[in-house]
mmCIF file of C-alpha atoms in Angstrom:
data_model
loop_
_atom_site.group_PDB
_atom_site.id
_atom_site.type_symbol
_atom_site.label_atom_id
_atom_site.label_comp_id
_atom_site.label_asym_id
_atom_site.label_seq_id
_atom_site.Cartn_x
_atom_site.Cartn_y
_atom_site.Cartn_z
ATOM 1 C CA MET A 171 14.526 -107.593 -125.828
ATOM 2 C CA ALA A 172 15.556 -110.139 -128.329
ATOM 3 C CA ALA A 173 14.890 -108.935 -132.089
ATOM 4 C CA ALA A 174 11.681 -111.310 -133.213
ATOM 5 C CA ARG A 175 12.607 -114.830 -135.204
ATOM 6 C CA ASP A 176 11.916 -114.447 -139.151
ATOM 7 C CA THR A 177 9.965 -116.774 -139.886
ATOM 8 C CA ASP A 178 9.418 -115.650 -143.580
ATOM 9 C CA THR A 179 9.269 -118.384 -146.747
ATOM 10 C CA ASP A 180 12.944 -117.284 -146.619
ATOM 11 C CA THR A 181 14.618 -119.668 -144.047
ATOM 12 C CA GLY A 182 15.632 -122.120 -145.710
ATOM 13 C CA ASN A 183 16.544 -125.965 -144.646
ATOM 14 C CA ALA A 184 19.903 -127.264 -143.983
ATOM 15 C CA ALA A 185 23.401 -125.725 -142.688
ATOM 16 C CA GLY A 186 25.565 -124.392 -145.306
ATOM 17 C CA THR A 187 23.123 -124.725 -148.745
ATOM 18 C CA GLY A 188 23.716 -121.823 -149.951
ATOM 19 C CA THR A 189 21.799 -119.605 -153.163
ATOM 20 C CA ARG A 190 24.779 -121.147 -155.233
ATOM 21 C CA GLY A 191 23.259 -123.650 -157.416
ATOM 22 C CA ARG A 192 20.325 -123.949 -155.296
ATOM 23 C CA LYS A 193 16.585 -122.409 -156.995
ATOM 24 C CA ARG A 194 14.717 -120.493 -154.979
ATOM 25 C CA ALA A 195 10.777 -120.892 -154.379
ATOM 26 C CA ARG A 196 8.904 -119.995 -157.737
ATOM 27 C CA THR A 197 7.043 -116.464 -156.774
ATOM 28 C CA THR A 198 3.463 -115.341 -158.511
ATOM 29 C CA GLY A 199 0.976 -112.692 -158.694
ATOM 30 C CA ARG A 200 1.429 -110.238 -155.415
ATOM 31 C CA GLY A 201 1.768 -112.654 -152.722
ATOM 32 C CA GLY A 202 4.541 -113.438 -154.249
ATOM 33 C CA SER A 203 6.273 -110.231 -154.466
ATOM 34 C CA ALA A 204 5.377 -110.193 -151.088
ATOM 35 C CA VAL A 205 8.045 -112.684 -150.515
ATOM 36 C CA GLN A 206 9.658 -111.325 -152.361
ATOM 37 C CA GLU A 207 10.480 -108.201 -150.632
ATOM 38 C CA ARG A 208 10.678 -109.685 -146.740
ATOM 39 C CA SER A 209 13.244 -112.097 -148.205
ATOM 40 C CA GLU A 210 15.482 -108.677 -149.640
ATOM 41 C CA ARG A 211 14.573 -107.607 -146.679
ATOM 42 C CA THR A 212 15.838 -110.321 -144.345
ATOM 43 C CA ARG A 213 18.458 -110.521 -146.686
ATOM 44 C CA ARG A 214 19.371 -106.575 -146.068
ATOM 45 C CA LYS A 215 19.291 -107.079 -141.761
ATOM 46 C CA LEU A 216 21.791 -109.594 -142.385
ATOM 47 C CA VAL A 217 24.324 -107.690 -144.252
ATOM 48 C CA HIS A 218 23.767 -104.905 -141.592
ATOM 49 C CA ALA A 219 23.676 -107.401 -138.404
ATOM 50 C CA GLY A 220 27.196 -108.942 -140.346
ATOM 51 C CA ALA A 221 28.966 -105.247 -141.031
ATOM 52 C CA GLU A 222 27.967 -104.842 -137.203
ATOM 53 C CA MET A 223 29.913 -108.203 -136.161
ATOM 54 C CA PHE A 224 32.466 -107.677 -138.808
ATOM 55 C CA HIS A 225 32.832 -104.319 -137.324
ATOM 56 C CA ARG A 226 32.932 -104.545 -133.479
ATOM 57 C CA ASN A 227 34.692 -108.466 -133.889
ATOM 58 C CA GLY A 228 36.749 -108.622 -136.395
ATOM 59 C CA TYR A 229 36.106 -111.653 -139.579
ATOM 60 C CA ALA A 230 38.198 -114.425 -137.508
ATOM 61 C CA ASN A 231 36.104 -114.157 -134.074
ATOM 62 C CA ALA A 232 32.198 -112.736 -135.953
ATOM 63 C CA THR A 233 30.439 -116.077 -136.596
ATOM 64 C CA LEU A 234 27.413 -117.476 -138.380
ATOM 65 C CA LEU A 235 25.183 -117.575 -135.584
ATOM 66 C CA GLU A 236 25.571 -114.457 -133.249
ATOM 67 C CA ILE A 237 25.337 -112.409 -136.613
ATOM 68 C CA ALA A 238 21.705 -114.194 -137.160
ATOM 69 C CA SER A 239 20.727 -113.602 -133.881
ATOM 70 C CA PHE A 240 21.099 -110.243 -134.213
ATOM 71 C CA ALA A 241 19.735 -109.331 -137.388
ATOM 72 C CA GLY A 242 17.061 -111.915 -135.492
ATOM 73 C CA VAL A 243 16.656 -114.205 -138.082
ATOM 74 C CA THR A 244 16.995 -118.191 -137.850
ATOM 75 C CA LYS A 245 20.676 -119.337 -138.916
ATOM 76 C CA GLY A 246 18.360 -120.901 -142.308
ATOM 77 C CA ALA A 247 17.593 -117.888 -143.011
ATOM 78 C CA LEU A 248 20.826 -116.863 -143.471
ATOM 79 C CA TYR A 249 21.989 -119.901 -145.310
ATOM 80 C CA PHE A 250 19.477 -118.981 -147.626
ATOM 81 C CA HIS A 251 21.070 -116.508 -148.457
ATOM 82 C CA PHE A 252 24.863 -116.964 -147.980
ATOM 83 C CA ALA A 253 26.315 -120.238 -148.004
ATOM 84 C CA SER A 254 29.519 -119.431 -145.770
ATOM 85 C CA LYS A 255 30.704 -116.370 -144.156
ATOM 86 C CA ASP A 256 33.177 -115.276 -147.166
ATOM 87 C CA GLU A 257 29.745 -114.467 -149.620
ATOM 88 C CA LEU A 258 28.400 -112.624 -146.135
ATOM 89 C CA ALA A 259 31.622 -110.676 -145.592
ATOM 90 C CA GLU A 260 31.605 -110.229 -149.796
ATOM 91 C CA ALA A 261 28.268 -108.898 -149.795
ATOM 92 C CA VAL A 262 29.393 -106.856 -146.891
ATOM 93 C CA GLN A 263 31.896 -105.295 -149.011
ATOM 94 C CA LEU A 264 29.993 -104.089 -151.687
ATOM 95 C CA ARG A 265 27.292 -102.914 -150.232
ATOM 96 C CA GLY A 266 30.606 -100.102 -148.181
ATOM 97 C CA CYS A 267 31.285 -100.272 -152.415
ATOM 98 C CA GLU A 268 27.737 -99.012 -152.886
ATOM 99 C CA LEU A 269 27.561 -96.212 -150.019
ATOM 100 C CA LEU A 270 30.746 -94.826 -151.158
ATOM 101 C CA ARG A 271 30.217 -95.010 -155.420
ATOM 102 C CA GLU A 272 26.506 -93.282 -154.824
ATOM 103 C CA ALA A 273 27.873 -90.219 -151.684
ATOM 104 C CA VAL A 274 30.547 -89.309 -154.641
ATOM 105 C CA ARG A 275 27.927 -89.524 -157.402
ATOM 106 C CA GLU A 276 26.059 -87.076 -155.464
ATOM 107 C CA LEU A 277 28.541 -85.015 -154.983
ATOM 108 C CA ARG A 278 29.646 -84.757 -158.353
ATOM 109 C CA ALA A 279 25.920 -84.064 -159.418
ATOM 110 C CA SER A 280 26.907 -80.951 -156.942
ATOM 111 C CA GLY A 281 27.780 -79.275 -159.736
ATOM 112 C CA SER A 282 31.635 -79.308 -156.790
ATOM 113 C CA SER A 283 34.656 -79.229 -158.700
ATOM 114 C CA PRO A 284 36.698 -82.711 -158.981
ATOM 115 C CA LEU A 285 39.213 -81.492 -155.798
ATOM 116 C CA GLN A 286 36.090 -79.998 -153.870
ATOM 117 C CA THR A 287 34.329 -82.685 -154.041
ATOM 118 C CA LEU A 288 37.418 -85.329 -152.996
ATOM 119 C CA VAL A 289 37.240 -82.538 -149.647
ATOM 120 C CA ASP A 290 34.092 -83.064 -149.547
ATOM 121 C CA THR A 291 33.912 -87.357 -150.091
ATOM 122 C CA THR A 292 36.577 -87.453 -147.074
ATOM 123 C CA HIS A 293 34.033 -85.243 -144.783
ATOM 124 C CA TRP A 294 31.580 -87.723 -145.944
ATOM 125 C CA LEU A 295 34.133 -91.162 -145.347
ATOM 126 C CA ALA A 296 35.094 -89.866 -142.190
ATOM 127 C CA LEU A 297 31.088 -89.737 -140.513
ATOM 128 C CA ASN A 298 29.952 -92.881 -141.253
ATOM 129 C CA LEU A 299 32.976 -94.684 -140.695
ATOM 130 C CA LEU A 300 31.470 -93.721 -137.507
ATOM 131 C CA GLU A 301 27.963 -93.673 -138.307
ATOM 132 C CA GLU A 302 27.292 -96.909 -141.133
ATOM 133 C CA PRO A 303 29.121 -100.160 -140.232
ATOM 134 C CA ALA A 304 29.167 -101.966 -143.612
ATOM 135 C CA ILE A 305 32.166 -98.300 -143.914
ATOM 136 C CA PRO A 306 34.962 -99.763 -141.044
ATOM 137 C CA ALA A 307 33.863 -103.321 -141.363
ATOM 138 C CA SER A 308 33.908 -103.476 -145.206
ATOM 139 C CA PHE A 309 37.703 -102.013 -144.446
ATOM 140 C CA ARG A 310 37.742 -104.544 -141.655
ATOM 141 C CA ILE A 311 37.457 -107.302 -143.394
ATOM 142 C CA THR A 312 40.325 -106.159 -146.332
ATOM 143 C CA LYS A 313 42.839 -105.961 -143.443
ATOM 144 C CA GLU A 314 42.295 -109.075 -142.260
ATOM 145 C CA CYS A 315 41.112 -111.265 -145.669
ATOM 146 C CA ALA A 316 43.991 -109.664 -147.351
ATOM 147 C CA GLY A 317 44.766 -112.752 -150.228
ATOM 148 C CA LEU A 318 41.747 -115.090 -149.495
ATOM 149 C CA PRO A 319 40.768 -115.496 -153.065
ATOM 150 C CA ALA A 320 37.265 -116.046 -151.547
ATOM 151 C CA LEU A 321 36.447 -111.973 -151.496
ATOM 152 C CA ALA A 322 36.940 -111.200 -154.740
ATOM 153 C CA THR A 323 35.470 -107.282 -153.424
ATOM 154 C CA ASP A 324 38.350 -104.903 -151.372
ATOM 155 C CA PHE A 325 37.039 -101.965 -149.954
ATOM 156 C CA HIS A 326 40.459 -100.355 -149.358
ATOM 157 C CA ARG A 327 41.352 -100.641 -152.686
ATOM 158 C CA ILE A 328 38.309 -98.982 -154.160
ATOM 159 C CA TRP A 329 38.881 -96.272 -151.871
ATOM 160 C CA LEU A 330 41.857 -95.603 -152.809
ATOM 161 C CA ALA A 331 40.610 -95.574 -156.554
ATOM 162 C CA GLU A 332 37.864 -93.150 -156.025
ATOM 163 C CA VAL A 333 40.415 -90.820 -154.759
ATOM 164 C CA CYS A 334 43.311 -90.877 -156.946
ATOM 165 C CA GLY A 335 40.586 -91.108 -159.998
ATOM 166 C CA LEU A 336 38.998 -87.966 -158.482
ATOM 167 C CA LEU A 337 42.477 -86.950 -158.075
ATOM 168 C CA CYS A 338 43.066 -86.880 -161.321
ATOM 169 C CA GLU A 339 39.972 -85.242 -163.104
ATOM 170 C CA ALA A 340 41.112 -82.492 -161.071
ATOM 171 C CA ARG A 341 44.415 -82.230 -161.517
ATOM 172 C CA ASP A 342 42.719 -82.762 -165.885
ATOM 173 C CA ALA A 343 40.186 -80.207 -164.608
ATOM 174 C CA GLY A 344 43.437 -77.605 -164.337
ATOM 175 C CA GLU A 345 43.324 -77.006 -160.638
ATOM 176 C CA LEU A 346 46.761 -79.063 -159.760
ATOM 177 C CA ARG A 347 49.546 -76.850 -159.737
ATOM 178 C CA ALA A 348 51.492 -77.408 -162.898
ATOM 179 C CA GLU A 349 55.204 -77.461 -161.700
ATOM 180 C CA GLY A 350 53.747 -80.786 -159.277
ATOM 181 C CA ARG A 351 55.052 -84.014 -159.325
ATOM 182 C CA TRP A 352 52.225 -86.032 -160.012
ATOM 183 C CA GLU A 353 53.534 -89.779 -158.239
ATOM 184 C CA SER A 354 54.620 -87.593 -155.184
ATOM 185 C CA ILE A 355 50.814 -85.639 -155.056
ATOM 186 C CA GLU A 356 49.304 -88.877 -155.653
ATOM 187 C CA SER A 357 50.928 -90.745 -152.513
ATOM 188 C CA LEU A 358 50.436 -88.069 -150.512
ATOM 189 C CA VAL A 359 47.191 -87.390 -151.058
ATOM 190 C CA ALA A 360 46.114 -91.512 -150.788
ATOM 191 C CA ALA A 361 48.207 -91.796 -147.499
ATOM 192 C CA ALA A 362 46.347 -88.770 -146.260
ATOM 193 C CA ALA A 363 42.886 -90.330 -148.009
ATOM 194 C CA CYS A 364 44.068 -93.808 -146.058
ATOM 195 C CA GLY A 365 45.178 -91.978 -141.936
ATOM 196 C CA ILE A 366 41.477 -91.417 -142.147
ATOM 197 C CA GLU A 367 40.854 -94.631 -141.090
ATOM 198 C CA ALA A 368 42.967 -95.010 -139.172
ATOM 199 C CA LEU A 369 42.517 -91.876 -136.746
ATOM 200 C CA ALA A 370 37.592 -93.274 -136.462
ATOM 201 C CA ALA A 371 39.451 -96.335 -135.479
ATOM 202 C CA THR A 372 40.836 -94.880 -132.337
ATOM 203 C CA GLY A 373 37.687 -93.888 -131.869
ATOM 204 C CA MET A 374 38.412 -90.424 -131.384
ATOM 205 C CA PRO A 375 35.194 -88.951 -131.059
ATOM 206 C CA TYR A 376 33.078 -87.478 -134.582
ATOM 207 C CA ALA A 377 33.758 -83.586 -133.913
ATOM 208 C CA GLU A 378 37.063 -84.107 -133.179
ATOM 209 C CA LEU A 379 37.967 -86.294 -136.419
ATOM 210 C CA GLN A 380 35.769 -83.869 -138.707
ATOM 211 C CA ARG A 381 37.850 -81.155 -137.823
ATOM 212 C CA ARG A 382 41.091 -83.136 -137.770
ATOM 213 C CA VAL A 383 40.033 -84.117 -141.891
ATOM 214 C CA SER A 384 39.823 -80.355 -142.388
ATOM 215 C CA GLY A 385 43.284 -79.266 -140.840
ATOM 216 C CA LEU A 386 44.254 -82.603 -142.891
ATOM 217 C CA TRP A 387 43.045 -80.123 -145.789
ATOM 218 C CA SER A 388 44.391 -76.984 -145.053
ATOM 219 C CA LEU A 389 48.023 -78.227 -145.540
ATOM 220 C CA LEU A 390 46.889 -80.004 -148.156
ATOM 221 C CA LEU A 391 45.638 -77.549 -150.549
ATOM 222 C CA PRO A 392 48.023 -74.449 -150.338
ATOM 223 C CA SER A 393 50.947 -77.546 -151.734
ATOM 224 C CA LEU A 394 48.055 -79.319 -154.376
ATOM 225 C CA VAL A 395 47.194 -75.876 -156.106
ATOM 226 C CA PRO A 396 48.546 -72.139 -157.871
ATOM 227 C CA GLU A 397 49.039 -69.879 -155.204
ATOM 228 C CA GLY A 398 45.997 -68.008 -153.845
ATOM 229 C CA ALA A 399 43.107 -70.904 -154.633
ATOM 230 C CA GLU A 400 43.081 -72.501 -151.872
ATOM 231 C CA ARG A 401 40.831 -70.156 -150.471
ATOM 232 C CA GLN A 402 37.954 -70.677 -153.201
ATOM 233 C CA PHE A 403 37.558 -74.541 -151.637
ATOM 234 C CA ARG A 404 35.575 -75.585 -148.575
ATOM 235 C CA LEU A 405 37.783 -76.961 -145.918
ATOM 236 C CA GLY A 406 34.645 -78.280 -144.011
ATOM 237 C CA MET A 407 31.281 -81.006 -144.416
ATOM 238 C CA PRO A 408 29.563 -79.819 -147.528
ATOM 239 C CA ASP A 409 25.609 -77.507 -146.745
ATOM 240 C CA PRO A 410 22.854 -79.560 -146.350
ATOM 241 C CA ASP A 411 21.765 -78.571 -149.480
ATOM 242 C CA THR A 412 25.029 -79.709 -151.500
ATOM 243 C CA ALA A 413 25.978 -83.036 -149.347
ATOM 244 C CA PRO A 414 25.538 -86.467 -150.167
ATOM 245 C CA ARG A 415 21.993 -88.185 -148.593
ATOM 246 C CA ARG A 416 22.465 -89.986 -144.999
ATOM 247 C CA VAL A 417 23.533 -93.371 -145.728
ATOM 248 C CA ALA A 418 20.056 -94.514 -144.252
ATOM 249 C CA ASP A 419 19.087 -92.791 -147.208
ATOM 250 C CA VAL A 420 20.404 -95.077 -149.670
ATOM 251 C CA ARG A 421 17.922 -98.169 -150.897
ATOM 252 C CA GLY A 422 18.666 -100.844 -153.511
ATOM 253 C CA GLU A 423 20.973 -103.883 -153.276
ATOM 254 C CA SER A 424 24.929 -103.712 -153.531
ATOM 255 C CA ALA A 425 26.334 -104.051 -157.274
ATOM 256 C CA HIS A 426 29.481 -105.765 -158.222
ATOM 257 C CA CYS A 427 32.140 -102.666 -158.638
ATOM 258 C CA PRO A 428 35.162 -103.836 -160.217
ATOM 259 C CA PRO A 429 38.675 -102.143 -159.027
ATOM 260 C CA ARG A 430 39.949 -99.793 -161.398
ATOM 261 C CA PRO A 431 43.713 -98.961 -161.069
ATOM 262 C CA VAL A 432 45.076 -97.521 -157.246
ATOM 263 C CA PHE A 433 47.789 -95.359 -158.352
ATOM 264 C CA SER A 434 48.295 -94.721 -161.666
ATOM 265 C CA GLY A 435 51.850 -92.961 -160.909
ATOM 266 C CA SER A 436 54.238 -90.612 -163.291
ATOM 267 C CA SER A 437 52.627 -92.349 -166.220
ATOM 268 C CA ALA A 438 49.195 -90.932 -165.558
#
């Protein structure tokens, strides 16, 4: 059965009238708060629907009409929040960025070392490439829309920046081999981290993907850390009490995530 159409006050007027250059209705009191909550709920539904359609069909083939239909809202409601497909694609990537940053913060807060946090972050990615559409959709948008000026966020670069940032922290904490060439270490780990998305795109079951990520680290760690130190690290998924919350439990709107340098090279 098709989802009920959203007929709240955020349905907008004509197609093409987006949030930019347009004043929203002023809301006051308890009724205004309810209107705002409905508007935010509609926006979240549209971002989720956009992620689903971009992930399934790609950026070029996904249409605003099918995205609005999947979200169960009118096309006018979509245009009230997003003036174009570019704006919606940007919001999807920002959602993916928010989820990634939140996961890394929670893993850091568990007290794990930087290198263990990196291992756990790759497992988080493997899970959410299959569980949360904003993550694979963000990768796909990045690849299909490379160079488009309308999309300021590049999720692929943000993912690599997080990976290389944690690796740099591990180096500064003395977790890595002192004799290793930094540029070579960074390139190896970055390539492996990007390969997880490629493996997930083949459609392999999650249990197999999880085994592959663990196997990846079983080979990488002995080459990264001092001899024998690899035994100090857990290769599999983090324990439930230290793992980040599932994506469905993360609330709030996406905030802009300014990109950091991805490959620092030998100068780091």
